[in-house]
Amino acid sequence: MTDASPERDAAVDGGHEVAHGDDHGHDFPGTGSIKRWFVTTNHKDVGVLYVVTSLFFLVLGGVLAWLMRVQLLAPRALGEGILSPVAYNQAVSAHGLLMVFWFLSPFAFGFANYVVPLQLGAKDLAFPRLNALSYWLYLFSGILFGVSFFQGGTFSGGWTMYAPLSVPTFTPDVGASTAVLALVLFVASVTVSSVNFLTTMHRMRAEGLTLRNLPLFSWTILLTAWMMLFAFAALLAALLVLSSDRLLGTTYFAMESPAGALLWTHLFWFFGHPEVYIVFFPALGVMAEVFQTFTGRRIVGRKWFILAMVLVAIQSFAVWMHHMFLTSINLQVKTLFMITTIGISLPFDLMVFALIYTMLKGKIRFTTPFLFVFGALLLFIIGGITGVFLGAVVLDYEFRGTYWVVAHFHYVMVGGVTALVGGLYYWFPKMTGRMYDEFLGKLHFAVYFVGFNLLYFPLFVAWETPRRVFDYAPELAPWHQLATVGGFVLGLSFLIMFYNLFKSAFAGDPAPDNPWEYATTAEWAVSSPPPLENFDGTPTYRNGRLEFLDIGEVTPSEGRASGPTGAAVSDGGVTASATATVSSALSTAEATEVEGPSHASIWPFVLSAGAFLVLLGLSPLQDAAFPEGMVGAAYATTTVAGGVVTLGSLVAMGLEPFHGPVFEEGEAWPFAGIDNGKVGMWIFLASDVVLFGGFIGAYVFTRVAFGWTGWEPIPPDPIPGLVNTYILLTSSFTVVLALVAAEKRHKWGVVTSLGATFVLGIGFLVNKGLEWQHLFHEGLWLSTNVRASTFFLTTGLHAAHVIAGLVVALYLTARAWRGAYLEDSRSVEYFGLYWHFVDIVWLFLFPLFYIL
Amino acid sequence: MDDRNRPLDTICPGFSETIIITNVNYLIWVVLSMVTELVLTAAFPLQSGLVPRGTRAFVFERIFEVFLLLGTLVGVVVVGYMLYNAYKYRSGSGKGHVDEGNRLVLGELPSGSGGGRKLFTSFFMSMVIVVSLVSWTYLTLLYVEEGPADDESLDVEVEGYQFGWRFTYPNGHTTDGVLRVPADRPVQLTITTADVFHNFGVTELRVKSDAIPGQETETWFTADEPGTYTAQCYELCGAGHSYMSAEVIVMPPDEYEAWYANATAENATADNATANESSADASVAAQSNLRPAVVP
């Protein structure tokens, strides 16, 4: 069942550049052109960018790990070793943050970007420009993190960022603030990406491809994206509060705050535990795919495997306090979280057994991908068994803060990396059209596996070493030396991989469509690499297996407002002539406010650069003030310039002729019949609910610790707040009027209603400004006390939402003035959803902060 | 073991595998019955004494040993089974085969697959092992959480700071960097911090607790061997984290009583003086950023 005939090979080889380069009438430069990589929005290009960038951060995080391992060669007295104490803490912190955030997830999502649309039968993700935006935000967040090293030193409080060490009282370096802001930017990237993936995966599956039948890799990505959506929103809440403490002077996490340190642990671990599965699930998906391919067998107990993952994904939000067994939580809570923790470990037993049993009676081919994935399963078993130790609370008490934890989570997480490296070898032929060198691949695995165990296993033996310490008991030194040797072996093994893959990408044997006998998922049914729009025809699974419908077989859908659907679907992928595509797309272009078809856009890049400048400019703020003198002025200028670039590129993006991939609606449970844009907006708002939930939770937690009744609302007078409640409610009403007018094609009705909304929003802000001005005059400031901090920051976050809404409202009003939205009122509708949400949030904030 | 119901020719290559599975299951059952026995008797701890009681170190070592033993056993069995089968069914061995009639072909929707019963047998057994082990340790958790009786224990307040530890005795006597306790008497610690999040732990005595700003946590230990132990900080707390340690001196009870009788709230002992000096250095060093933070 392979298409590995020589003839085919030759065709693929010859067609390589064409297939992935200029085709189809899009303004796409070829892959050899630098420009291509800055303007691309294609999911396969973005996937490649993710993989390459994440490997760069792997190297960066790895070098930091080497520095630590060298420092740990012997117990170091003061002044010994290559790192100063603070530098060591920075290395520890940056290593953790880079590996967890900038390497692991983006590496996995590189594959997700490349493979998932192919497995779904989609031409691209639902929002290709947002996909490019995710990538550029990710890259610039990484660059921002890099900059933090040069601003007096980066963050040095550990990747868990425990408070109050994380506030400027204890870590005053500007670089520490920059690192936190880099994380904020990274979370923005993740949120955009989650919304995009969830919309795509729920809405854009080929006919017959129900969720149940989704390939396991896509299943893991679907669940990962759901977990990311909510977990990263909680992290965003935590990071925004921390940024505010660092930059604006609020006192949530200050030493004097009634429960600031504990609040951080709750917020962080509510994110932190799902994060473990967020980084591990894609690895699990790779394991499942590769096991099936290289044993030639179906996975045992497929539906139970999926069910187990769903259970884990849900339950992952109910185990966070097992990271806090030694804090002041009581026995009942400990018991509860011990039970949920045991509960979440059990589904993994089932998954491991399912993978093992899949091998039985199969024909196992020990290719490089299988070796890595097989090794990953071995490592995961060891990681899992040592994890059960931590589930026993009495043992956890002693393991807390020691190398047992370090060894355990490296076995699990780097075990996951092992599987993902297997995935890199597995999909390399698909992504490049070339085969890697099998011997070098196997050599890489051998060196990697030895290095891995040499590095991490001794850490179990030396478990009594406290974490993040380089002065340890001398009798443990041999184990640490062994680990250091292993660290270098592991790190250097990647040189073999880089050499192999780099050389093979240009000079490897041409890869056929399906180089792996018995591979079953759809990405292997198209050429290597696939054409720009993935399929020669419309993929369907209506007869239980993948088929491609020709042009004639597709019934063009009747012209919905979303227009392009029918016409562009009928363009038969790469085989259709460029002119046909251009004209068909042109004829439907107006509906999505575009002038011509193009999947190229520079604005995601520019927008991300703008956001980078804004955050870089803000980094030296303390107590909401820039430093004195030239440096401060330079930073302030950077902020303003960044703001202009950001806003300008947003507008440019809005006006740019661009339309997303068009598709014949296939399987779309549970969002059938709802527009992609609307689904995306709902999903985004769901994450925003968690964001505000985090803020409100932080407020309630702090207030309870302070004493609920002794806490008086900050505004002595609730009247301005009440007036604002009415203003916002009215503005919700005017948005509804705008939508009604648009549907009735009443241009001036749209303009007037949107204008009224804008004016009401301004009224809200002016009223709020006056109220705050009054409070400032009474001597209340963000840093006055924790009551003031929670009031100003939470209502300030809401005000920021209002301002963002008003920017959009202004844009919509201007467009409506020129006659937009009469044919297609969806933009007004989506804005309405957002605006109503902002109003509803206020309905919670008003009683919480003014009345109770 | 679905294959038992299938014609011999289809399972012929996997004939010995059936035996292996049975062997694995047998091994796991042995482990399982051990554990079950353990747990059943543990449910009546007064009669069996299987819930370890004693010092924190004793409790920890007992549980750790059992976990290590079972963990190693399960690990060896599972990994061994995996490696054995991977070797056995390697391509070219002629043992395994791809079922051309039943396998998925490229692009086919993955309909149901078999193996459910085997899967659930293994899953059920692993569940029993994990649940029973952790339930057993829960009984010791209750013992540990209960702590020593108030009247027999020595209460000491512990305060962490960047980068050292202060100890306050019931009579108000405060020491810095040295904790003196009598052997064979439970010590009840109330732990907090003057600045950032720390974690107070004495690894040899198996005692540890978070030191959280604005909060107090409690823990206890009993040391049965006089000697000098090291307390360390187990939560990253700044430049001097690596050197944030204190001495824990376990004294014979009579020597301790003699020392305690002389210790009052006012008199600063020799311990105090040296420790204070070093901590002063520490705070100075901590101000200047990249300089070594602590003189131990």
Short mmCIF file of C-alpha atoms in Angstrom, two decimals, chain A residues 1 3 76-80 84-90 92-93 152 156-158 160 162-165 170 172-173 208-210 212-215 254-255 257-262 265 291-292 295-305 323-331 334-335 338 342 345-347 349-357 359-366 370 374-375 377-378 381-382 385 388-389 391-395 397-402 404 463-472 514 518-522 524-525 541 544-546 705, chain B residues 3 6 10-11 13-14 17 21 24-25 28 56 59-61 63-64 66-72 74-76 78-83 85-93 95-116 118-124 126-128 130-131 133-135 137-142 144-145 162 193-200 202-217 219 232-243 245 288-296:
data_model
loop_
_atom_site.label_atom_id
_atom_site.label_comp_id
_atom_site.label_asym_id
_atom_site.label_seq_id
_atom_site.Cartn_x
_atom_site.Cartn_y
_atom_site.Cartn_z
CA MET A 1 0.00 0.00 0.00
CA ASP A 3 3.05 4.60 -3.80
CA ARG A 76 30.32 24.67 45.19
CA ALA A 77 31.40 26.89 48.01
CA LEU A 78 30.87 30.57 47.59
CA GLY A 79 32.57 32.04 44.56
CA GLU A 80 33.44 28.66 43.06
CA SER A 84 27.53 33.36 40.41
CA PRO A 85 24.54 32.53 42.65
CA VAL A 86 22.29 34.99 40.86
CA ALA A 87 23.46 33.82 37.45
CA TYR A 88 22.73 30.25 38.49
CA ASN A 89 19.22 31.22 39.55
CA GLN A 90 18.73 32.96 36.22
CA VAL A 92 17.59 27.68 36.33
CA SER A 93 14.63 29.96 35.72
CA GLY A 152 20.50 43.77 34.17
CA SER A 156 15.66 34.61 38.61
CA GLY A 157 12.72 33.33 40.64
CA GLY A 158 12.32 29.88 39.07
CA THR A 160 7.20 28.58 39.02
CA TYR A 162 6.69 31.99 43.40
CA ALA A 163 5.65 35.23 45.08
CA PRO A 164 6.81 37.43 46.67
CA LEU A 165 10.29 36.69 45.28
CA PHE A 170 13.26 41.09 45.75
CA PRO A 172 14.40 44.53 40.94
CA ASP A 173 16.06 43.94 37.55
CA GLY A 208 -17.84 11.55 7.30
CA LEU A 209 -14.93 12.39 9.59
CA THR A 210 -16.75 12.48 12.91
CA ARG A 212 -14.89 9.64 16.99
CA ASN A 213 -13.04 8.79 13.82
CA LEU A 214 -10.44 11.50 14.12
CA PRO A 215 -6.87 10.16 13.99
CA ALA A 254 3.66 41.88 48.05
CA MET A 255 5.14 40.42 51.21
CA SER A 257 -0.42 41.11 51.25
CA PRO A 258 -2.71 38.96 53.39
CA ALA A 259 -2.30 35.85 51.25
CA GLY A 260 -0.32 36.95 48.21
CA ALA A 261 2.13 34.06 48.18
CA LEU A 262 -0.62 31.49 48.52
CA THR A 265 0.52 29.19 44.09
CA PHE A 291 3.00 2.60 17.00
CA GLN A 292 0.18 1.85 14.61
CA THR A 295 3.53 -2.44 13.89
CA GLY A 296 1.00 -2.55 11.09
CA ARG A 297 -1.82 -2.90 13.59
CA ARG A 298 -4.79 -0.91 14.84
CA ILE A 299 -4.31 0.47 18.32
CA VAL A 300 -5.84 -1.77 20.95
CA GLY A 301 -8.94 -0.32 22.60
CA ARG A 302 -9.06 2.84 20.51
CA LYS A 303 -12.25 4.23 22.00
CA TRP A 304 -11.03 3.60 25.55
CA PHE A 305 -7.79 5.33 24.68
CA HIS A 323 1.67 20.80 44.20
CA MET A 324 0.83 22.48 47.49
CA PHE A 325 0.62 19.62 49.99
CA LEU A 326 3.04 21.39 52.33
CA THR A 327 1.26 24.74 52.31
CA SER A 328 -1.32 25.54 54.94
CA ILE A 329 -4.19 23.69 53.23
CA ASN A 330 -6.05 21.34 55.57
CA LEU A 331 -6.27 17.56 55.68
CA LYS A 334 -5.26 17.24 50.87
CA THR A 335 -7.33 14.07 50.90
CA MET A 338 -4.81 13.02 46.72
CA ILE A 342 -4.61 9.04 41.88
CA SER A 345 -2.95 8.71 36.92
CA LEU A 346 -5.10 5.67 36.16
CA PRO A 347 -6.19 6.56 32.60
CA ASP A 349 -2.08 3.10 32.82
CA LEU A 350 -4.74 2.20 30.31
CA MET A 351 -3.05 4.18 27.56
CA VAL A 352 0.32 2.60 28.26
CA PHE A 353 -1.14 -0.90 28.17
CA ALA A 354 -3.02 -0.08 24.97
CA LEU A 355 0.26 0.93 23.31
CA ILE A 356 2.10 -2.14 24.56
CA TYR A 357 -0.62 -4.54 23.44
CA MET A 359 2.76 -4.36 19.41
CA LEU A 360 1.69 -7.95 20.06
CA LYS A 361 1.53 -10.11 16.97
CA GLY A 362 2.49 -7.14 14.83
CA LYS A 363 5.38 -6.80 12.46
CA ILE A 364 7.52 -4.27 14.24
CA ARG A 365 9.90 -2.27 12.12
CA PHE A 366 12.55 -0.53 14.18
CA PHE A 370 9.62 3.89 16.10
CA PHE A 374 9.33 3.10 21.82
CA GLY A 375 12.05 4.67 23.95
CA LEU A 377 7.16 4.82 26.22
CA LEU A 378 9.87 3.16 28.30
CA ILE A 381 6.69 4.16 32.31
CA ILE A 382 9.60 5.02 34.61
CA ILE A 385 5.98 4.80 38.39
CA VAL A 388 3.00 7.33 42.00
CA PHE A 389 5.54 7.92 44.78
CA GLY A 391 0.92 10.74 44.85
CA ALA A 392 1.44 9.27 48.30
CA VAL A 393 1.24 12.40 50.40
CA VAL A 394 3.58 11.17 53.14
CA LEU A 395 6.28 10.55 50.56
CA TYR A 397 6.18 15.69 52.00
CA GLU A 398 9.79 14.58 51.80
CA PHE A 399 10.21 14.70 48.03
CA ARG A 400 8.93 18.27 47.80
CA GLY A 401 11.65 20.57 46.52
CA THR A 402 14.14 17.75 45.88
CA TRP A 404 13.14 13.31 43.02
CA TRP A 463 17.22 12.72 45.28
CA GLU A 464 18.10 14.29 48.61
CA THR A 465 19.67 17.23 46.81
CA PRO A 466 17.45 20.29 47.19
CA ARG A 467 16.27 21.79 43.90
CA ARG A 468 17.96 24.88 42.47
CA VAL A 469 20.90 24.51 44.84
CA PHE A 470 24.53 24.04 43.86
CA ASP A 471 25.99 23.42 47.29
CA TYR A 472 24.90 19.89 48.07
CA ASN A 514 3.83 7.46 1.76
CA TYR A 518 0.99 0.75 6.80
CA ALA A 519 0.64 4.45 7.58
CA THR A 520 -3.08 5.11 7.54
CA THR A 521 -3.73 8.79 8.15
CA ALA A 522 -4.62 11.25 5.42
CA TRP A 524 0.23 10.18 3.64
CA ALA A 525 -2.32 10.19 0.85
CA TYR A 541 -14.98 9.99 4.02
CA GLY A 544 -15.66 5.00 5.17
CA ARG A 545 -12.36 5.87 3.58
CA LEU A 546 -10.67 8.88 2.10
CA ALA A 705 -7.75 36.21 53.75
CA ASP B 3 -6.89 -15.01 20.77
CA ARG B 6 -9.58 -17.93 17.56
CA THR B 10 -4.07 -17.35 13.39
CA ILE B 11 -2.50 -17.51 16.80
CA PRO B 13 2.88 -17.30 15.65
CA GLY B 14 1.77 -15.95 18.97
CA GLU B 17 2.91 -15.12 23.76
CA ILE B 21 0.73 -12.92 29.07
CA VAL B 24 2.83 -11.53 33.39
CA ASN B 25 -0.63 -11.67 34.77
CA ILE B 28 1.14 -9.11 38.75
CA ARG B 56 9.07 10.65 60.65
CA VAL B 59 7.59 6.11 58.68
CA PHE B 60 9.13 7.47 55.51
CA GLU B 61 11.71 4.72 55.14
CA ILE B 63 6.81 3.38 52.91
CA PHE B 64 9.64 4.33 50.60
CA VAL B 66 7.69 -0.76 49.89
CA PHE B 67 7.18 1.69 47.03
CA LEU B 68 10.70 1.10 45.72
CA LEU B 69 10.26 -2.64 45.87
CA LEU B 70 6.88 -2.70 44.18
CA GLY B 71 7.79 0.08 41.79
CA THR B 72 10.89 -1.77 40.66
CA VAL B 74 6.17 -3.50 38.30
CA GLY B 75 8.70 -1.56 36.24
CA VAL B 76 10.79 -4.62 35.51
CA VAL B 78 6.17 -4.12 32.35
CA VAL B 79 9.38 -2.96 30.68
CA GLY B 80 10.61 -6.55 30.40
CA TYR B 81 7.34 -7.61 28.83
CA MET B 82 7.52 -4.71 26.42
CA LEU B 83 11.11 -5.39 25.40
CA ASN B 85 7.57 -8.61 22.75
CA ALA B 86 9.27 -5.88 20.78
CA TYR B 87 12.14 -8.26 20.17
CA LYS B 88 9.90 -11.21 19.48
CA TYR B 89 7.69 -9.49 16.95
CA ARG B 90 10.43 -7.57 15.23
CA SER B 91 10.07 -7.47 11.52
CA GLY B 92 12.02 -10.36 10.07
CA SER B 93 11.54 -12.63 13.03
CA LYS B 95 6.63 -14.34 14.42
CA GLY B 96 4.41 -11.36 13.86
CA HIS B 97 2.45 -10.50 10.79
CA VAL B 98 0.25 -7.80 9.40
CA ASP B 99 -3.29 -9.02 9.11
CA GLU B 100 -3.96 -7.92 5.56
CA GLY B 101 -7.65 -8.68 5.81
CA ASN B 102 -8.24 -6.71 8.96
CA ARG B 103 -5.74 -3.89 9.01
CA LEU B 104 -6.52 -0.29 8.27
CA VAL B 105 -5.59 0.87 4.83
CA LEU B 106 -4.41 4.36 4.00
CA GLY B 107 -7.23 6.82 4.52
CA GLU B 108 -9.63 4.36 6.07
CA LEU B 109 -11.69 5.52 9.01
CA PRO B 110 -10.48 3.74 12.13
CA SER B 111 -13.44 1.67 13.23
CA GLY B 112 -13.41 -0.31 16.46
CA SER B 113 -10.49 -2.48 17.38
CA GLY B 114 -10.25 -5.47 19.67
CA GLY B 115 -8.21 -6.22 22.70
CA GLY B 116 -10.56 -4.60 25.16
CA LYS B 118 -6.87 -7.84 27.88
CA LEU B 119 -6.59 -4.10 28.22
CA PHE B 120 -9.07 -3.95 31.05
CA THR B 121 -7.55 -6.86 32.93
CA SER B 122 -4.20 -5.07 32.99
CA PHE B 123 -5.78 -1.75 33.73
CA PHE B 124 -7.79 -3.21 36.59
CA SER B 126 -2.63 -1.64 37.88
CA MET B 127 -5.52 0.24 39.42
CA VAL B 128 -5.70 -2.14 42.37
CA VAL B 130 -1.93 1.96 42.84
CA VAL B 131 -5.13 2.50 44.80
CA LEU B 133 -0.73 1.37 47.90
CA VAL B 134 -1.88 4.93 48.18
CA SER B 135 -4.74 4.02 50.52
CA THR B 137 -0.08 5.40 52.87
CA TYR B 138 -3.16 7.44 53.61
CA LEU B 139 -3.40 5.71 56.97
CA THR B 140 0.12 6.84 57.75
CA LEU B 141 -0.76 10.30 56.52
CA LEU B 142 -3.48 10.42 59.16
CA VAL B 144 1.57 12.01 60.58
CA GLU B 145 -1.07 14.72 60.41
CA GLN B 162 16.85 35.77 53.26
CA THR B 193 8.83 33.64 57.01
CA ALA B 194 9.90 37.23 57.38
CA ASP B 195 10.17 37.88 53.65
CA VAL B 196 9.80 35.53 50.68
CA PHE B 197 8.49 31.98 50.29
CA HIS B 198 10.92 29.47 51.82
CA ASN B 199 10.67 25.82 52.72
CA PHE B 200 12.19 24.45 55.91
CA VAL B 202 15.80 18.55 57.42
CA THR B 203 16.22 15.73 54.99
CA GLU B 204 17.80 13.19 57.38
CA LEU B 205 14.99 13.66 59.87
CA ARG B 206 12.37 13.58 57.08
CA VAL B 207 10.66 16.77 58.13
CA LYS B 208 9.70 19.58 55.82
CA SER B 209 7.19 22.39 55.53
CA ASP B 210 6.59 25.54 53.50
CA ALA B 211 7.39 28.91 55.04
CA ILE B 212 4.77 31.22 53.56
CA PRO B 213 4.47 34.99 54.05
CA GLY B 214 1.49 35.79 56.25
CA GLN B 215 0.77 32.13 56.96
CA GLU B 216 1.84 29.58 59.52
CA THR B 217 2.33 25.93 58.78
CA THR B 219 4.94 20.04 61.25
CA GLN B 232 18.03 23.58 54.29
CA CYS B 233 15.74 25.75 52.26
CA TYR B 234 13.80 23.77 49.65
CA GLU B 235 12.14 26.63 47.79
CA LEU B 236 14.12 28.98 45.55
CA CYS B 237 14.34 32.19 47.54
CA GLY B 238 17.04 34.35 45.99
CA ALA B 239 20.79 34.65 45.61
CA GLY B 240 21.66 32.91 48.86
CA HIS B 241 19.29 29.98 48.42
CA SER B 242 22.10 27.44 48.04
CA TYR B 243 23.57 28.46 51.37
CA SER B 245 21.00 26.30 55.93
CA SER B 288 24.69 44.11 45.27
CA ASN B 289 23.29 41.98 42.60
CA LEU B 290 25.64 39.57 40.97
CA ARG B 291 28.02 39.30 43.85
CA PRO B 292 28.18 36.14 45.93
CA ALA B 293 25.41 36.42 48.41
CA VAL B 294 26.29 34.51 51.51
CA VAL B 295 29.31 33.80 53.58
CA PRO B 296 28.53 30.48 55.17
#
